[in-house]
């Protein structure tokens, strides 16, 4: 390779320039190591503008032999007094105004320098992902591109002596602007650098390109009034001419980084994620490994602007301030509803202190009487925010409907654990009674509430489409249509795709060389058993008796990975979504419908590719041997659970398929008993089903889900398949196998429930092992009330740890255990159409049996950690979204169906009781003011879990204990403050 000297520490190579950097790294023993890094530069990186005549002649194909698409328009937006222009973004603009960049009505033909992309990635990965999607999926309208300035000879800049990294990066962005302006001089397209960094704009003042702040740029747009609605509210004084001048309210300032680092090191400060109480928004808890119980954070000042889910640094308070968890119900929705949004920091300090201290003082007295005192702390820093887009509605009493114009208003969020947000809008009156999306921009220490901006209007309150979209956004569920690049990964034949009839056909093998490794199982009597109306059929089964008296049992799972190849846009989309989401009225698919409901779905009467697990089981359902293979199957029938049960029970049915189903049922009973004997838990949740009218799509009635023996049949063999696959992939990939674990619950989780049971029923739950827990749950019965055992199981479920996906190298084998299932190793393999974990498990199993090599991304610990972290979050969000959908539709069903129902008290508080109504699967707080007229005479006994009061309608003294069976009047009401429909319970 020829080398010649080039100025500035660069060498000219035959393929381009290289920049050599020498870095000295100090080692632990005080020495220094010299590291030499070479940074290669190129002269063929295109500008990607259609108006350019130079770049199309120098551009070269990428690794896939594809040429880049020239995206930037030859006729970009023409602004008054400026003309046609391209926009270059600074890092701060992306971080502060990503919502604005995604707005379809502004910001076209945008250049994102690579250095900006890198900086955004380091500072906020969620924003980075949104920016990447914006550039990757850029359509013919928005036209966003990434320009790799760091690898271009013309735009790379070296860091100067004594120059900060930030200043060097700003200079690199300005250099990119200069190059584009010169490069496109013939086309007369102007370059505008948009930056909120004043010093960066000053440094660019001598350049030929134009610089504007975000506000200045938006002012130039023809639709500026509309766009300003989504402007980030970073400094109210910038856009608010009547800015606050009195700063009586203030939060404590956060500790500097040096103090935080020192405190974490010497053990005086602690780090963890804060969880806000679902019953009291002024109380949070932080789990710290060195503490047996969570540390409490109580009160507005101690929470210090922390949001639910934030990563926080906390400092313990003096022991004299330690207390028990709150026994007061307090939500953000109805707290300080009369605050003035125009002056949210001009508050009466005494009023705030009194209103909070009255509630907290009652708590403190109770805490001193109990032995449940926990350490308390205050938040001193927030290293990582959990901020995202939020759904809410404008508080009507914060809107001045008389004056109109631009004004500050409060938005009350759907999540009752979060504070209201202050936004500035000119559409306040128009947006009343609407579900709107907002983003948070900042939370200065002198503002009582966070500052944010309006993003978009979803529609009217209680409009089905608006409410569904609201809950999807609120639970961070990706529901946008699949992009063009994703859809391009699907088979060209579309719905006409068919599995080859002859697996040995040379033509078929030429198209798919792996076909010859498939096993033909089309002669097996296979069927599927699913919920009624299921179209994404993941699994099917078969069983037949062998000559030796044993049984051949097969579980056949849709072969999704035949269509979803690692590293493709389709795979990336599936990995990002993580799971399908099931709502009452719709399903949000993880994969495009062509795969989920057709080509992958194991529909009856057609040939389908599958991944099969086939066991030989003896008469006791013990495994004699197991085989794994990619296969071709033909399902004979698709049953619903009820249809399968009827067929099994019909003694007139004696065909081979029915006999196989009966064998499956018999074996499943034995498998379940073995699991229960080993200590598997049989927990419960208040699950209900909402029936929808097939014509109007209106909710009709609510019923409690019924489980048949066929439900258990399918469950047992899916569990067996998951366990068998887990062992196989762990044997082959001991460091990166995709597994699922369920940790044993700490005894502190069950303390309160055990106290309740001991005090009220003379019972207790044992936690020595999962077997001991299961046996003790069986003993929790009340002969007078058969539902009591189910109630205890529901409450026990809430005390358990959440199961989580992990890769095998992250834990020792002893920690792989799934506590609830009482097995030493477990994974998810049986639902690849709707879970990405299963897709990874399929690929690893294919590698384990030698079907095809495993992609490197599933052999890399760091990448597996990212996958696991994402699918854990997505799985949790999908569960919450499903429950929220049921809650909404149950509320709609109850709108005109006020009734008296049986309920059970599951929590007794200082100012109310929490009651669950099994028939509708709803629970709600009955506040003290709805129980009695004289709240001051009510008495809360925390030791006996008892609330004594004078009942409103009878005037008689009444005692309510936890676990009491009560009659409640149940009706659906629309909260006037939050515009949320919810079940209102009144004690009868």
GROMACS .gro file of C-alpha atoms in nm, residues 573-896:
model
  324
  573UNK     CA    1  -3.868  -0.430   1.407
  574UNK     CA    2  -3.968  -0.753   1.583
  575UNK     CA    3  -3.686  -0.709   1.834
  576UNK     CA    4  -3.792  -0.349   1.898
  577UNK     CA    5  -4.162  -0.434   1.950
  578UNK     CA    6  -4.071  -0.736   2.160
  579UNK     CA    7  -4.422  -0.877   2.184
  580UNK     CA    8  -4.770  -0.860   2.037
  581UNK     CA    9  -5.020  -0.667   2.248
  582UNK     CA   10  -5.374  -0.795   2.297
  583UNK     CA   11  -5.645  -0.539   2.370
  584UNK     CA   12  -6.018  -0.597   2.403
  585UNK     CA   13  -6.095  -0.462   2.056
  586UNK     CA   14  -5.771  -0.513   1.864
  587UNK     CA   15  -5.434  -0.684   1.845
  588UNK     CA   16  -5.105  -0.496   1.789
  589UNK     CA   17  -4.883  -0.745   1.608
  590UNK     CA   18  -4.513  -0.793   1.667
  591UNK     CA   19  -4.477  -0.913   1.306
  592UNK     CA   20  -4.667  -0.815   0.991
  593UNK     CA   21  -5.007  -0.979   0.952
  594UNK     CA   22  -4.897  -1.177   0.642
  595UNK     CA   23  -4.669  -1.382   0.870
  596UNK     CA   24  -4.865  -1.377   1.195
  597UNK     CA   25  -5.205  -1.477   1.063
  598UNK     CA   26  -5.112  -1.665   0.746
  599UNK     CA   27  -4.769  -1.794   0.643
  600UNK     CA   28  -4.645  -1.875   0.996
  601UNK     CA   29  -4.983  -1.955   1.151
  602UNK     CA   30  -5.037  -2.332   1.184
  603UNK     CA   31  -5.377  -2.320   1.018
  604UNK     CA   32  -5.556  -2.649   0.948
  605UNK     CA   33  -5.562  -2.829   0.612
  606UNK     CA   34  -5.248  -2.655   0.474
  607UNK     CA   35  -4.877  -2.742   0.483
  608UNK     CA   36  -4.676  -2.524   0.718
  609UNK     CA   37  -4.312  -2.507   0.831
  610UNK     CA   38  -4.269  -2.583   1.202
  611UNK     CA   39  -4.009  -2.642   1.470
  612UNK     CA   40  -4.099  -2.972   1.635
  613UNK     CA   41  -4.018  -3.116   1.978
  614UNK     CA   42  -4.105  -3.485   1.993
  615UNK     CA   43  -4.079  -3.691   2.311
  616UNK     CA   44  -4.119  -4.052   2.397
  617UNK     CA   45  -4.307  -4.050   2.729
  618UNK     CA   46  -4.377  -4.353   2.945
  619UNK     CA   47  -4.713  -4.420   3.114
  620UNK     CA   48  -4.610  -4.191   3.406
  621UNK     CA   49  -4.534  -3.903   3.167
  622UNK     CA   50  -4.159  -3.932   3.231
  623UNK     CA   51  -3.934  -3.842   2.937
  624UNK     CA   52  -3.760  -4.142   2.779
  625UNK     CA   53  -3.604  -3.938   2.498
  626UNK     CA   54  -3.654  -3.611   2.312
  627UNK     CA   55  -3.579  -3.500   1.955
  628UNK     CA   56  -3.578  -3.154   1.802
  629UNK     CA   57  -3.620  -3.088   1.429
  630UNK     CA   58  -3.734  -2.835   1.176
  631UNK     CA   59  -4.032  -2.990   1.002
  632UNK     CA   60  -4.326  -2.963   0.765
  633UNK     CA   61  -4.667  -3.038   0.917
  634UNK     CA   62  -5.032  -3.035   0.814
  635UNK     CA   63  -5.273  -2.964   1.099
  636UNK     CA   64  -5.593  -3.172   1.078
  637UNK     CA   65  -5.809  -2.933   1.280
  638UNK     CA   66  -5.806  -2.604   1.470
  639UNK     CA   67  -6.011  -2.641   1.788
  640UNK     CA   68  -6.119  -2.387   2.045
  641UNK     CA   69  -6.068  -2.499   2.405
  642UNK     CA   70  -6.440  -2.568   2.436
  643UNK     CA   71  -6.462  -2.760   2.106
  644UNK     CA   72  -6.164  -2.975   2.205
  645UNK     CA   73  -6.320  -3.045   2.545
  646UNK     CA   74  -6.649  -3.150   2.386
  647UNK     CA   75  -6.471  -3.380   2.143
  648UNK     CA   76  -6.265  -3.546   2.415
  649UNK     CA   77  -6.575  -3.594   2.632
  650UNK     CA   78  -6.787  -3.736   2.347
  651UNK     CA   79  -6.763  -4.113   2.393
  652UNK     CA   80  -6.895  -4.170   2.041
  653UNK     CA   81  -6.574  -4.020   1.900
  654UNK     CA   82  -6.317  -4.302   1.864
  655UNK     CA   83  -6.107  -4.185   1.569
  656UNK     CA   84  -5.729  -4.166   1.598
  657UNK     CA   85  -5.721  -3.786   1.632
  658UNK     CA   86  -5.961  -3.796   1.928
  659UNK     CA   87  -5.773  -4.084   2.089
  660UNK     CA   88  -5.455  -3.882   2.057
  661UNK     CA   89  -5.623  -3.583   2.224
  662UNK     CA   90  -5.741  -3.804   2.511
  663UNK     CA   91  -5.387  -3.938   2.554
  664UNK     CA   92  -5.261  -3.579   2.566
  665UNK     CA   93  -5.517  -3.495   2.835
  666UNK     CA   94  -5.427  -3.797   3.049
  667UNK     CA   95  -5.055  -3.726   3.022
  668UNK     CA   96  -5.106  -3.355   3.095
  669UNK     CA   97  -5.284  -3.440   3.422
  670UNK     CA   98  -4.983  -3.647   3.529
  671UNK     CA   99  -4.740  -3.371   3.424
  672UNK     CA  100  -4.933  -3.112   3.623
  673UNK     CA  101  -4.944  -3.329   3.933
  674UNK     CA  102  -4.568  -3.381   3.915
  675UNK     CA  103  -4.517  -3.004   3.891
  676UNK     CA  104  -4.744  -2.940   4.188
  677UNK     CA  105  -4.567  -3.211   4.387
  678UNK     CA  106  -4.237  -3.036   4.312
  679UNK     CA  107  -4.375  -2.708   4.450
  680UNK     CA  108  -4.521  -2.528   4.146
  681UNK     CA  109  -4.753  -2.246   4.248
  682UNK     CA  110  -5.117  -2.218   4.153
  683UNK     CA  111  -5.172  -1.843   4.178
  684UNK     CA  112  -5.466  -1.635   4.059
  685UNK     CA  113  -5.556  -1.299   3.908
  686UNK     CA  114  -5.898  -1.136   3.867
  687UNK     CA  115  -5.926  -1.205   3.492
  688UNK     CA  116  -6.242  -1.116   3.304
  689UNK     CA  117  -6.341  -1.119   2.940
  690UNK     CA  118  -6.534  -0.842   2.762
  691UNK     CA  119  -6.765  -0.959   2.483
  692UNK     CA  120  -6.786  -0.721   2.186
  693UNK     CA  121  -7.083  -0.682   1.953
  694UNK     CA  122  -6.970  -0.828   1.618
  695UNK     CA  123  -7.154  -0.560   1.416
  696UNK     CA  124  -7.116  -0.240   1.618
  697UNK     CA  125  -6.792  -0.330   1.804
  698UNK     CA  126  -6.957  -0.199   2.119
  699UNK     CA  127  -6.882  -0.379   2.446
  700UNK     CA  128  -7.167  -0.609   2.543
  701UNK     CA  129  -7.112  -0.800   2.867
  702UNK     CA  130  -6.838  -0.897   3.108
  703UNK     CA  131  -6.773  -1.249   3.234
  704UNK     CA  132  -6.506  -1.415   3.447
  705UNK     CA  133  -6.275  -1.629   3.234
  706UNK     CA  134  -6.352  -1.999   3.263
  707UNK     CA  135  -6.070  -2.253   3.244
  708UNK     CA  136  -6.132  -2.599   3.101
  709UNK     CA  137  -5.922  -2.914   3.121
  710UNK     CA  138  -5.804  -2.844   2.765
  711UNK     CA  139  -5.654  -2.514   2.882
  712UNK     CA  140  -5.437  -2.713   3.120
  713UNK     CA  141  -5.361  -2.973   2.849
  714UNK     CA  142  -5.206  -2.712   2.622
  715UNK     CA  143  -5.031  -2.533   2.909
  716UNK     CA  144  -4.860  -2.848   3.038
  717UNK     CA  145  -4.710  -2.946   2.702
  718UNK     CA  146  -4.602  -2.590   2.628
  719UNK     CA  147  -4.423  -2.587   2.966
  720UNK     CA  148  -4.261  -2.923   2.889
  721UNK     CA  149  -4.142  -2.795   2.548
  722UNK     CA  150  -4.003  -2.476   2.702
  723UNK     CA  151  -3.812  -2.671   2.969
  724UNK     CA  152  -3.672  -2.922   2.716
  725UNK     CA  153  -3.558  -2.646   2.481
  726UNK     CA  154  -3.403  -2.449   2.769
  727UNK     CA  155  -3.184  -2.747   2.861
  728UNK     CA  156  -3.078  -2.798   2.498
  729UNK     CA  157  -2.982  -2.439   2.420
  730UNK     CA  158  -2.803  -2.399   2.754
  731UNK     CA  159  -2.595  -2.708   2.682
  732UNK     CA  160  -2.492  -2.564   2.345
  733UNK     CA  161  -2.463  -2.194   2.438
  734UNK     CA  162  -2.383  -2.180   2.812
  735UNK     CA  163  -2.301  -1.808   2.803
  736UNK     CA  164  -2.578  -1.659   2.588
  737UNK     CA  165  -2.879  -1.896   2.601
  738UNK     CA  166  -3.207  -1.701   2.611
  739UNK     CA  167  -3.379  -1.807   2.934
  740UNK     CA  168  -3.650  -1.692   3.176
  741UNK     CA  169  -3.617  -1.686   3.554
  742UNK     CA  170  -3.848  -1.619   3.846
  743UNK     CA  171  -3.673  -1.526   4.170
  744UNK     CA  172  -3.800  -1.635   4.509
  745UNK     CA  173  -3.984  -1.351   4.686
  746UNK     CA  174  -3.810  -1.196   4.987
  747UNK     CA  175  -3.997  -1.262   5.310
  748UNK     CA  176  -4.054  -0.887   5.356
  749UNK     CA  177  -4.289  -0.893   5.053
  750UNK     CA  178  -4.533  -1.113   5.245
  751UNK     CA  179  -4.503  -0.945   5.586
  752UNK     CA  180  -4.820  -0.736   5.561
  753UNK     CA  181  -5.027  -1.013   5.399
  754UNK     CA  182  -4.914  -1.258   5.667
  755UNK     CA  183  -5.002  -1.010   5.941
  756UNK     CA  184  -5.349  -0.969   5.786
  757UNK     CA  185  -5.402  -1.346   5.765
  758UNK     CA  186  -5.272  -1.409   6.118
  759UNK     CA  187  -5.482  -1.132   6.273
  760UNK     CA  188  -5.805  -1.193   6.086
  761UNK     CA  189  -5.806  -1.567   6.010
  762UNK     CA  190  -5.537  -1.728   6.223
  763UNK     CA  191  -5.359  -1.840   5.905
  764UNK     CA  192  -5.015  -1.778   5.755
  765UNK     CA  193  -4.818  -1.827   5.435
  766UNK     CA  194  -4.491  -2.018   5.460
  767UNK     CA  195  -4.195  -1.905   5.250
  768UNK     CA  196  -3.931  -2.173   5.318
  769UNK     CA  197  -3.970  -2.302   4.961
  770UNK     CA  198  -4.213  -2.284   4.670
  771UNK     CA  199  -4.354  -2.619   4.789
  772UNK     CA  200  -4.411  -2.479   5.140
  773UNK     CA  201  -4.575  -2.169   4.988
  774UNK     CA  202  -4.800  -2.380   4.764
  775UNK     CA  203  -4.908  -2.602   5.053
  776UNK     CA  204  -4.978  -2.306   5.281
  777UNK     CA  205  -5.191  -2.143   5.009
  778UNK     CA  206  -5.394  -2.463   4.990
  779UNK     CA  207  -5.459  -2.433   5.365
  780UNK     CA  208  -5.585  -2.073   5.338
  781UNK     CA  209  -5.955  -2.157   5.323
  782UNK     CA  210  -6.268  -2.021   5.482
  783UNK     CA  211  -6.543  -2.282   5.494
  784UNK     CA  212  -6.805  -2.009   5.495
  785UNK     CA  213  -6.668  -1.844   5.178
  786UNK     CA  214  -6.520  -2.050   4.891
  787UNK     CA  215  -6.387  -1.736   4.719
  788UNK     CA  216  -6.153  -1.656   5.012
  789UNK     CA  217  -5.881  -1.893   4.885
  790UNK     CA  218  -5.888  -1.728   4.541
  791UNK     CA  219  -5.865  -1.386   4.708
  792UNK     CA  220  -5.554  -1.491   4.902
  793UNK     CA  221  -5.398  -1.626   4.583
  794UNK     CA  222  -5.467  -1.294   4.406
  795UNK     CA  223  -5.306  -1.099   4.691
  796UNK     CA  224  -5.012  -1.345   4.700
  797UNK     CA  225  -4.952  -1.292   4.329
  798UNK     CA  226  -4.897  -0.922   4.400
  799UNK     CA  227  -4.630  -1.011   4.658
  800UNK     CA  228  -4.428  -1.218   4.410
  801UNK     CA  229  -4.126  -1.103   4.214
  802UNK     CA  230  -4.176  -1.047   3.841
  803UNK     CA  231  -4.036  -1.315   3.610
  804UNK     CA  232  -3.770  -1.186   3.371
  805UNK     CA  233  -3.585  -1.281   3.056
  806UNK     CA  234  -3.207  -1.310   3.083
  807UNK     CA  235  -2.910  -1.460   2.903
  808UNK     CA  236  -2.740  -1.751   3.077
  809UNK     CA  237  -2.406  -1.575   3.128
  810UNK     CA  238  -2.569  -1.313   3.350
  811UNK     CA  239  -2.638  -1.547   3.646
  812UNK     CA  240  -2.502  -1.862   3.805
  813UNK     CA  241  -2.699  -2.181   3.737
  814UNK     CA  242  -2.857  -2.180   4.084
  815UNK     CA  243  -3.019  -1.845   4.000
  816UNK     CA  244  -3.177  -1.975   3.677
  817UNK     CA  245  -3.458  -2.130   3.881
  818UNK     CA  246  -3.819  -2.047   3.800
  819UNK     CA  247  -3.977  -2.027   4.145
  820UNK     CA  248  -4.341  -2.027   4.030
  821UNK     CA  249  -4.300  -2.332   3.805
  822UNK     CA  250  -4.057  -2.509   4.041
  823UNK     CA  251  -3.808  -2.591   3.764
  824UNK     CA  252  -3.433  -2.535   3.755
  825UNK     CA  253  -3.422  -2.392   3.400
  826UNK     CA  254  -3.685  -2.243   3.170
  827UNK     CA  255  -3.731  -2.040   2.853
  828UNK     CA  256  -4.004  -1.927   2.614
  829UNK     CA  257  -4.006  -2.117   2.284
  830UNK     CA  258  -4.372  -2.183   2.203
  831UNK     CA  259  -4.502  -1.843   2.081
  832UNK     CA  260  -4.258  -1.696   1.827
  833UNK     CA  261  -4.537  -1.518   1.634
  834UNK     CA  262  -4.604  -1.295   1.934
  835UNK     CA  263  -4.284  -1.299   2.148
  836UNK     CA  264  -3.932  -1.207   2.037
  837UNK     CA  265  -3.773  -1.415   2.315
  838UNK     CA  266  -3.910  -1.722   2.137
  839UNK     CA  267  -3.757  -1.607   1.808
  840UNK     CA  268  -3.412  -1.596   1.971
  841UNK     CA  269  -3.471  -1.936   2.135
  842UNK     CA  270  -3.564  -2.081   1.792
  843UNK     CA  271  -3.241  -1.953   1.638
  844UNK     CA  272  -3.036  -2.090   1.926
  845UNK     CA  273  -3.210  -2.429   1.905
  846UNK     CA  274  -3.150  -2.438   1.528
  847UNK     CA  275  -2.781  -2.375   1.600
  848UNK     CA  276  -2.778  -2.638   1.876
  849UNK     CA  277  -2.910  -2.914   1.647
  850UNK     CA  278  -2.683  -2.812   1.358
  851UNK     CA  279  -2.962  -2.689   1.133
  852UNK     CA  280  -2.795  -2.354   1.065
  853UNK     CA  281  -2.521  -2.142   1.228
  854UNK     CA  282  -2.631  -1.907   1.506
  855UNK     CA  283  -2.614  -1.537   1.423
  856UNK     CA  284  -2.335  -1.355   1.607
  857UNK     CA  285  -2.581  -1.114   1.768
  858UNK     CA  286  -2.716  -1.406   1.976
  859UNK     CA  287  -2.367  -1.511   2.082
  860UNK     CA  288  -2.268  -1.167   2.206
  861UNK     CA  289  -2.334  -1.099   2.576
  862UNK     CA  290  -2.371  -0.723   2.533
  863UNK     CA  291  -2.625  -0.757   2.253
  864UNK     CA  292  -2.815  -1.027   2.441
  865UNK     CA  293  -2.829  -0.800   2.744
  866UNK     CA  294  -2.985  -0.523   2.534
  867UNK     CA  295  -3.238  -0.767   2.384
  868UNK     CA  296  -3.336  -0.899   2.729
  869UNK     CA  297  -3.369  -0.551   2.877
  870UNK     CA  298  -3.598  -0.441   2.594
  871UNK     CA  299  -3.824  -0.748   2.588
  872UNK     CA  300  -3.864  -0.739   2.967
  873UNK     CA  301  -3.985  -0.381   2.939
  874UNK     CA  302  -4.207  -0.452   2.639
  875UNK     CA  303  -4.359  -0.761   2.802
  876UNK     CA  304  -4.445  -0.563   3.115
  877UNK     CA  305  -4.593  -0.276   2.912
  878UNK     CA  306  -4.804  -0.518   2.706
  879UNK     CA  307  -4.953  -0.666   3.022
  880UNK     CA  308  -5.040  -0.323   3.161
  881UNK     CA  309  -5.188  -0.211   2.827
  882UNK     CA  310  -5.408  -0.522   2.813
  883UNK     CA  311  -5.534  -0.463   3.166
  884UNK     CA  312  -5.598  -0.095   3.094
  885UNK     CA  313  -5.801  -0.191   2.785
  886UNK     CA  314  -6.017  -0.428   2.991
  887UNK     CA  315  -6.059  -0.162   3.260
  888UNK     CA  316  -6.175   0.093   3.001
  889UNK     CA  317  -6.426  -0.140   2.835
  890UNK     CA  318  -6.557  -0.269   3.168
  891UNK     CA  319  -6.628   0.096   3.250
  892UNK     CA  320  -6.817   0.133   2.921
  893UNK     CA  321  -7.024  -0.180   2.992
  894UNK     CA  322  -7.116  -0.045   3.334
  895UNK     CA  323  -7.221   0.299   3.208
  896UNK     CA  324  -7.589   0.206   3.202
   0.00000   0.00000   0.00000
